[in-house]
Short mmCIF file of C-alpha atoms and ligand atoms in Angstrom, two decimals:
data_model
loop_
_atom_site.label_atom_id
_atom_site.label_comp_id
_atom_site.label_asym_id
_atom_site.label_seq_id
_atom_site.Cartn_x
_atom_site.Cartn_y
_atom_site.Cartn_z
CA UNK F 1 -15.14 -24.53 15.48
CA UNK F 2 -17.75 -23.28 17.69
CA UNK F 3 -21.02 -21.54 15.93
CA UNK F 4 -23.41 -19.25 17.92
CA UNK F 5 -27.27 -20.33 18.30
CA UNK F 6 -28.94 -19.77 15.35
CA UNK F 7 -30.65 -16.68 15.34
CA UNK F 8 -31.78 -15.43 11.78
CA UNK F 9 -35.04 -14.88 10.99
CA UNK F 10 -37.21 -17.39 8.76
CA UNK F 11 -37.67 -15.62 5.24
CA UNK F 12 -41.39 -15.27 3.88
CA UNK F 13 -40.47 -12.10 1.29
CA UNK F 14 -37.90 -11.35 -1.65
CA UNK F 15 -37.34 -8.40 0.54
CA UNK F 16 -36.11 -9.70 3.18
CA UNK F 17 -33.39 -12.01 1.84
CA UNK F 18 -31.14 -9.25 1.65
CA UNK F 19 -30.63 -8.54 5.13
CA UNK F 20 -31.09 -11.87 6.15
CA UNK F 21 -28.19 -13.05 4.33
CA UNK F 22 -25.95 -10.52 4.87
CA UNK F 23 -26.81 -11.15 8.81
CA UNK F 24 -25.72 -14.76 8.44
CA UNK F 25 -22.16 -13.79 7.59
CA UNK F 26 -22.10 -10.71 10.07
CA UNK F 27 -19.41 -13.27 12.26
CA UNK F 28 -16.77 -13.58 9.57
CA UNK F 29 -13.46 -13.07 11.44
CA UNK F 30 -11.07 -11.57 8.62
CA UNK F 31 -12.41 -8.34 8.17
CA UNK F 32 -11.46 -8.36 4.75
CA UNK F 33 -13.54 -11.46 3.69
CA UNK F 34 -16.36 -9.69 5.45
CA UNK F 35 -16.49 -6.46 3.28
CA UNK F 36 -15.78 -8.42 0.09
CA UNK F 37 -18.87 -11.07 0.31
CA UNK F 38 -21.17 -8.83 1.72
CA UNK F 39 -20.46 -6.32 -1.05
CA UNK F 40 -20.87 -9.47 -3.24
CA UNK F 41 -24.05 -10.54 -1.55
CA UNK F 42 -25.50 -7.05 -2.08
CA UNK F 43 -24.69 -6.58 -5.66
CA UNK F 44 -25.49 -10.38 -6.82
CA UNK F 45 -28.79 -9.19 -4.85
CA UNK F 46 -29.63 -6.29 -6.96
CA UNK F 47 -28.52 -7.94 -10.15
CA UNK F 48 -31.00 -10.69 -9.43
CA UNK F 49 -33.53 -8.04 -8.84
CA UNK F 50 -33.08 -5.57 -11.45
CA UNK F 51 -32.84 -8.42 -14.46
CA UNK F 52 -35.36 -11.24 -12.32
CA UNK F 53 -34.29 -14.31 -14.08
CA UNK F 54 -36.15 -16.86 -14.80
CA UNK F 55 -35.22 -20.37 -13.30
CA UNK F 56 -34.39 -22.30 -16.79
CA UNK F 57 -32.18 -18.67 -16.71
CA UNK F 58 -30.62 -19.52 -13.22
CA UNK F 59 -30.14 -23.32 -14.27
CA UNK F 60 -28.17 -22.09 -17.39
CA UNK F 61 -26.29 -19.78 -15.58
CA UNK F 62 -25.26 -22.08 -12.98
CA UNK F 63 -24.24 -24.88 -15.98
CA UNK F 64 -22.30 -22.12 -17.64
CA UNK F 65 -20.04 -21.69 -14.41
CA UNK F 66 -19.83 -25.78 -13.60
CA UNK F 67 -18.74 -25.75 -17.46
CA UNK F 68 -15.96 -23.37 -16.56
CA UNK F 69 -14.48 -25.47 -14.00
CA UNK F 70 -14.90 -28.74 -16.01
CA UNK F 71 -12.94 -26.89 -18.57
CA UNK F 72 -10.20 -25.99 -16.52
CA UNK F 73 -7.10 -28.18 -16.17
CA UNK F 74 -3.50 -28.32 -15.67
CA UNK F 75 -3.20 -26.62 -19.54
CA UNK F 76 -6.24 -24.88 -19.95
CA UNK F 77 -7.85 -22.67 -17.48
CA UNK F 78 -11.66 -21.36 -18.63
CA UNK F 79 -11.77 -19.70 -15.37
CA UNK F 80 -9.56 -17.07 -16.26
CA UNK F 81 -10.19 -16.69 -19.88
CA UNK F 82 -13.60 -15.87 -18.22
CA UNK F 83 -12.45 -12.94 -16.07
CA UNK F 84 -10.67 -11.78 -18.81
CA UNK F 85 -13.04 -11.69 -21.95
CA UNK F 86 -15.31 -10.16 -19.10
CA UNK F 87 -12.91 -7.40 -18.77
CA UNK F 88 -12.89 -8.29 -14.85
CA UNK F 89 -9.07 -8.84 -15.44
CA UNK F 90 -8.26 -5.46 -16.96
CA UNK F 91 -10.13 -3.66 -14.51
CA UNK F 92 -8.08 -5.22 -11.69
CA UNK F 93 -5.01 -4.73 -13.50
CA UNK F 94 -5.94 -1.23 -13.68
CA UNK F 95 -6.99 -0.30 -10.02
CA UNK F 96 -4.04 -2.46 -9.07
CA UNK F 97 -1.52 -0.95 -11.51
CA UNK F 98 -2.12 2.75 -12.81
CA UNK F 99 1.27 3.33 -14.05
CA UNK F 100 1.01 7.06 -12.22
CA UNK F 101 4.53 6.34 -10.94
CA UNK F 102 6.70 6.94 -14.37
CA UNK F 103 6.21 2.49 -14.32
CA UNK F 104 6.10 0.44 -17.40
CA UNK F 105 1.94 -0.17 -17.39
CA UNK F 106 1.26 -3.79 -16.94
CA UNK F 107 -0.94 -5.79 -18.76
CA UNK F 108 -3.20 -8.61 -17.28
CA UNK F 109 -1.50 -12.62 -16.88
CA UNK F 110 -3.75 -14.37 -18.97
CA UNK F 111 -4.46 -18.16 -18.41
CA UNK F 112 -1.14 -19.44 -20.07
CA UNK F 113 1.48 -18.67 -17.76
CA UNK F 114 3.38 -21.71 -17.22
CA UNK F 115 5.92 -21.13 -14.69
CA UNK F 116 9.49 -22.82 -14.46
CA UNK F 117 10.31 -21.79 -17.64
CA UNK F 118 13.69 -23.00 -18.98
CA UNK F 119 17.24 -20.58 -17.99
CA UNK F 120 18.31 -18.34 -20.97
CA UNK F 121 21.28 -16.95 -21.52
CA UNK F 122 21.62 -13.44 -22.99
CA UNK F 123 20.98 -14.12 -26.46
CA UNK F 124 19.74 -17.39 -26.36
CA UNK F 125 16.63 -18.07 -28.96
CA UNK F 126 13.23 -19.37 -27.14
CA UNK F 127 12.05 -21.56 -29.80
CA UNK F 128 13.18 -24.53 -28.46
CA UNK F 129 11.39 -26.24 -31.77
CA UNK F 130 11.05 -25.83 -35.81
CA UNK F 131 9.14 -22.63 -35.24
CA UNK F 132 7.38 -20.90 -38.72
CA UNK F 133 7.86 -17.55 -39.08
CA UNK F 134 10.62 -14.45 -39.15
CA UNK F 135 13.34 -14.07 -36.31
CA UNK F 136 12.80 -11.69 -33.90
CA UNK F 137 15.56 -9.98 -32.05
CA UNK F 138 14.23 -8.22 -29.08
CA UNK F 139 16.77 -6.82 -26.58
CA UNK F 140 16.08 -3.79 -24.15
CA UNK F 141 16.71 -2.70 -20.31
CA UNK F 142 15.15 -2.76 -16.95
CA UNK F 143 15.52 0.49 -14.95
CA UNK F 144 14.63 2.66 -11.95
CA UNK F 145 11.60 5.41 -13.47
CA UNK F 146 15.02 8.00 -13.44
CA UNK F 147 17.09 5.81 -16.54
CA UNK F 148 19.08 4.08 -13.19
CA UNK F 149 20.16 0.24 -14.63
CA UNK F 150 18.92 -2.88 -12.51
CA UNK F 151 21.36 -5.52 -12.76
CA UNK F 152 20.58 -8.80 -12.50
CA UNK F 153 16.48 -8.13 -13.44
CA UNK F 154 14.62 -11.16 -13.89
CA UNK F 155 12.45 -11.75 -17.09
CA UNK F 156 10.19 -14.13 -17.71
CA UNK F 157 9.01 -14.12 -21.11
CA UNK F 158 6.52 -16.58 -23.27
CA UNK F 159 4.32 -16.17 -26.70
CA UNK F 160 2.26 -17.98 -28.95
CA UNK F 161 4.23 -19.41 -31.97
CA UNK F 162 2.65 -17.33 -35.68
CA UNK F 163 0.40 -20.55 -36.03
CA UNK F 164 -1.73 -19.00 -33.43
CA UNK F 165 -0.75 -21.45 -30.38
CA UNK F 166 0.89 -21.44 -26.84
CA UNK F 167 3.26 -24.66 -26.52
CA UNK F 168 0.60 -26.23 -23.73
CA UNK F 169 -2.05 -26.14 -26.67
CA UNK F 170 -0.18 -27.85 -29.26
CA UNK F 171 1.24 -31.24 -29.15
CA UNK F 172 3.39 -30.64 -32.05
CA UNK F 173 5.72 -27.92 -30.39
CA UNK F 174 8.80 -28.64 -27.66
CA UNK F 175 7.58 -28.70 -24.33
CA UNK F 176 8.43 -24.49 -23.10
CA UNK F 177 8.58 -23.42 -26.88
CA UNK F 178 8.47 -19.70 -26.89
CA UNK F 179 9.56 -19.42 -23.40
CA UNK F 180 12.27 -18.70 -21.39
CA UNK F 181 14.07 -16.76 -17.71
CA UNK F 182 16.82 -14.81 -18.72
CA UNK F 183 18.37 -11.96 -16.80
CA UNK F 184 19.58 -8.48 -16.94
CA UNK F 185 23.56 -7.43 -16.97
CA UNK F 186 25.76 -5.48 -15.07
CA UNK F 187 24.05 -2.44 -17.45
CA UNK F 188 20.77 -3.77 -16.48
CA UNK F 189 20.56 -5.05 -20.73
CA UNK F 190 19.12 -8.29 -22.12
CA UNK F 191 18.44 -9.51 -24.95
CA UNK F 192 17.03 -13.01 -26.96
CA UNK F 193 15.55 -14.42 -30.12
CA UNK F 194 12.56 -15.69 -31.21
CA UNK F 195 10.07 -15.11 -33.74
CA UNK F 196 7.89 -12.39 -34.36
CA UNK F 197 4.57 -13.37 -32.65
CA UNK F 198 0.73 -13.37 -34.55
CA UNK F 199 -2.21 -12.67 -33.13
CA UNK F 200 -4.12 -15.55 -32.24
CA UNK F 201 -8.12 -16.58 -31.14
CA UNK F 202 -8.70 -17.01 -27.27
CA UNK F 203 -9.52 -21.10 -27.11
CA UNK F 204 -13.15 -20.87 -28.29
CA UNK F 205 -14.31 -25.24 -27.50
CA UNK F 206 -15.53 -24.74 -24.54
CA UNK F 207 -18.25 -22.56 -22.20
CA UNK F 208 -16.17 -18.95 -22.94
CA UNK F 209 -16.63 -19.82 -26.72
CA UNK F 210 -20.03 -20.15 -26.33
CA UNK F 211 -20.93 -16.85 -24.92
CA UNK F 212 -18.52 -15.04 -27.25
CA UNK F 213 -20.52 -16.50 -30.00
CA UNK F 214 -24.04 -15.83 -28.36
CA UNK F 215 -22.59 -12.17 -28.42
CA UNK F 216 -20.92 -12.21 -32.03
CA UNK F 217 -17.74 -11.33 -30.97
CA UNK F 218 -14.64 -11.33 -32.51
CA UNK F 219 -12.30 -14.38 -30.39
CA UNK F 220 -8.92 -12.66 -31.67
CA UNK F 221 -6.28 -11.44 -29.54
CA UNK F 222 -3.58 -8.93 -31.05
CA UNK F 223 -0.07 -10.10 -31.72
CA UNK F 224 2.28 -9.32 -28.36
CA UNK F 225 4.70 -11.00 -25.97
CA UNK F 226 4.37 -11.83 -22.60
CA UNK F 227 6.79 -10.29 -19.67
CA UNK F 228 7.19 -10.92 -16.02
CA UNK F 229 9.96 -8.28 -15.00
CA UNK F 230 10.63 -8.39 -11.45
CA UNK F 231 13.78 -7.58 -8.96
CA UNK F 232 14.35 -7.50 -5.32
CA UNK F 233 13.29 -4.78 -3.81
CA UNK F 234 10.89 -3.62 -6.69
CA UNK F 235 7.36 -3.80 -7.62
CA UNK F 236 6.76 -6.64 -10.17
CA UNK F 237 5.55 -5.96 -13.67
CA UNK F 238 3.22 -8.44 -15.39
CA UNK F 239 3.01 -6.73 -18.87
CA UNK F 240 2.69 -7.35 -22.70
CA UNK F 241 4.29 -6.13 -25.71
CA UNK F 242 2.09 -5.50 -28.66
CA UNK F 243 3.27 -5.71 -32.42
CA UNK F 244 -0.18 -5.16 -34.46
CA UNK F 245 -2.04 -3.05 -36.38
CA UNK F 246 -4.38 -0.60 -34.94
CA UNK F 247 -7.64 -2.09 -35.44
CA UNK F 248 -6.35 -5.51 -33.61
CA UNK F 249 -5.32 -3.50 -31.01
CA UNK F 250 -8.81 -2.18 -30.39
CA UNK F 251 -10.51 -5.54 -31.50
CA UNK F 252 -8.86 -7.39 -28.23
CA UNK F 253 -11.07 -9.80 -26.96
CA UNK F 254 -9.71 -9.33 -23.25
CA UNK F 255 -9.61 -5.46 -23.62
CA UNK F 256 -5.60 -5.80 -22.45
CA UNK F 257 -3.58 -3.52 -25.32
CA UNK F 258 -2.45 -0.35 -24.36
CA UNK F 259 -0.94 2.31 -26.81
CA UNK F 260 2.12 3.01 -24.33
CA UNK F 261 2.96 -0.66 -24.43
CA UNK F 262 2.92 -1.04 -28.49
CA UNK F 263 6.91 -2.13 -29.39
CA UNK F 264 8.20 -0.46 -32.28
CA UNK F 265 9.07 -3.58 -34.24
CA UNK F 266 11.15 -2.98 -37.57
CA UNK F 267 11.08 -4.83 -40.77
CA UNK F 268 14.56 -5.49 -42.28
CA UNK F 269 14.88 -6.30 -45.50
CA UNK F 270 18.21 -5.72 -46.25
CA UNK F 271 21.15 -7.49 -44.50
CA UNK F 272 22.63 -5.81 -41.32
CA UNK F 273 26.74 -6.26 -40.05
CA UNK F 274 24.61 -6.46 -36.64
CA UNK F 275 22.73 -9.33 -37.54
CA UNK F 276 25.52 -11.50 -39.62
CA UNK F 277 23.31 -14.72 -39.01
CA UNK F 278 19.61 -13.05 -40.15
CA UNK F 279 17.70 -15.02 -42.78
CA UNK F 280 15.66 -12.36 -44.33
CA UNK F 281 13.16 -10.12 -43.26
CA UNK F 282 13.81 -10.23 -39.94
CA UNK F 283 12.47 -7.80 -37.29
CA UNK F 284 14.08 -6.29 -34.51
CA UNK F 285 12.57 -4.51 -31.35
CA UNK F 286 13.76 -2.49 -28.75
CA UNK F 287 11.63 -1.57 -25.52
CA UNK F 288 13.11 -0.65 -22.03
CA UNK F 289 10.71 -1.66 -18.87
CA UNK F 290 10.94 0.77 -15.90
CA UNK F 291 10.30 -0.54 -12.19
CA UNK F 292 9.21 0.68 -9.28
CA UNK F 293 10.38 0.84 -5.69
CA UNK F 294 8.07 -2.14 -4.29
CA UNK F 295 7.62 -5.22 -2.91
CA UNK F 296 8.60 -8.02 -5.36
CA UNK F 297 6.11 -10.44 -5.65
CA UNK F 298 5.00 -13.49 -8.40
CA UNK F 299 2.05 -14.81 -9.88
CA UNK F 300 0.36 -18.19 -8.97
CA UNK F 301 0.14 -19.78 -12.78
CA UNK F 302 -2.98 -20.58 -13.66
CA UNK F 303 -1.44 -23.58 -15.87
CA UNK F 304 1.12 -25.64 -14.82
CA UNK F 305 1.74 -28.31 -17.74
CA UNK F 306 1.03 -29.24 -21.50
CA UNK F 307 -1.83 -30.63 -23.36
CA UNK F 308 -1.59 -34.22 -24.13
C1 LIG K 1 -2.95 -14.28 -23.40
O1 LIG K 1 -2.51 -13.20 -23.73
O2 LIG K 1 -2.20 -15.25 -23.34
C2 LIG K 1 -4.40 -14.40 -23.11
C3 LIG K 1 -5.00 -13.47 -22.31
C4 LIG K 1 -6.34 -13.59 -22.05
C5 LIG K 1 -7.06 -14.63 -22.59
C6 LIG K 1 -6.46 -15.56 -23.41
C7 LIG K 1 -5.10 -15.44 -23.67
FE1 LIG K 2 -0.93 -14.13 -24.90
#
């Protein structure tokens, strides 16, 4: 690559770093790039400025982000869990996804999406081991915003098991416990079993843990399932279902729960013809996604494998 002679100007003031700076990256061939880091260059600028930190601030600050990458691995990634107890991640979610279309609103990733998830069959269970807790039976449909089926849907579905932990946390569940790919019918239906998830505490040992503390909040995320709902020719839907009370809801530690994405998930007590198999109480939920028109894309997961 071939740089032009360097022409910037030697810095003696605070003032003029600034513009200096920003004139350093004035070359940046994808125009894109270019707007995004000088906007970042400008506002790291006047963050700097208005709080003037001091530099045993700066050299904490700067351990505090090296701390998030040493914390991030192929099961756990701190650099997420930072965006999202931040709230960075729900306010891209929402610019990104308003749900102004009649759409199923989406709810952010999170840092446990494991991709290649095992096949399901309609009905199949996705605790794959000894799971605690009651069964679940969740079944629903994917449709255009106008009630039109989608056949043949993809959903990608994974939860914490009621002990509070995703499979890649906890050596003592299956490998892909608590998830599973199934897909929708000719009716654009599905259905599986599991059990009915528990709110858990965002993973609190390492540099995210310590700032939560320093700011006495509450680490607890409210009970839901995770759902990737996607189809040719449609516009993907990252989301989460939410089964907890209202003050979880609004305790989330990544801001993510949304009333229109609560599932109505009903006790039974008594035995049901539908459910000949149900040890009891069980709890059953019903919640139709709605796509649409759009270009089907899929997330990059931030994890890829299981603690050891
Ligand atoms: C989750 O829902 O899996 C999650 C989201 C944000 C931070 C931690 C966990
Ligand atoms: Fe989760």
């Amino acid at each position: 690559m071939k740089h032009q002679a360097l022409t910037q100007s030697l810095i003696s003031t605070e003032e003029e770093v600034t513009p200096v700076v920003l004139a350093a990256m004035e070359r940046t061939t994808d125009p894109r790039l270019k707007v995004l880091m000088a906007s970042a260059v400008r506002h790291l600028h006047g963050f700097i400025r208005e709080t003037r930190p001091t530099e045993e601030e700066f050299e904490a600050a700067m351990r505090w982000i090296a701390a998030l990458g040493h914390h991030t691995d192929t099961s756990n990634n701190e650099v997420v869990l930072a965006a999202d107890v931040l709230g960075a991640s729900t306010l891209i979610d929402l610019i990104n996804n308003n749900g102004m279309q009649g759409e199923t609103l989406s709810a952010l990733l999170g840092p446990f999406y494991r991709g290649q998830a095992p096949a399901c069959a309609n009905g199949d269970c996705i605790a794959r081991s000894d799971t605690p807790g009651s069964t679940l039976y969740f079944r629903g449909k994917v449709t255009e915003t106008d009630g039109t089926p989608i056949a043949g849907a993809k959903l990608d579905v994974w939860q914490a098991s009621p002990v509070g932990l995703y499979e890649n946390q906890d050596t003592g569940q299956e490998d892909f416990n608590l998830r599973g790919v199934l897909h929708t019918d000719a009716d654009g239906r599905f259905n599986f079993t599991s059990v009915k998830p528990a709110g858990y505490p965002v993973p609190t040992d390492g540099p995210v843990g310590d700032l939560l503390r320093a700011q006495l909040r509450n680490p607890m995320r409210p009970a839901h399932i995770h759902f990737i709902v996607s189809a040719p020719g449609h516009k993907t839907l990252i989301t989460q279902i939410f089964s907890d009370s209202q003050e979880a809801l609004l305790g989330d530690v990544v801001f993510g729960a949304k009333r229109q994405i609560v599932g109505d998930f009903v006790q039974h007590d008594q035995p049901d013809a539908a459910y000949p198999d149900a040890t009891l109480p069980f709890f059953t939920c019903e919640y139709d996604f709605k796509l649409v028109p759009g270009v089907s894309t899929y997330p990059i997961p931030p994890i890829t494998g299981k603690t050891s």
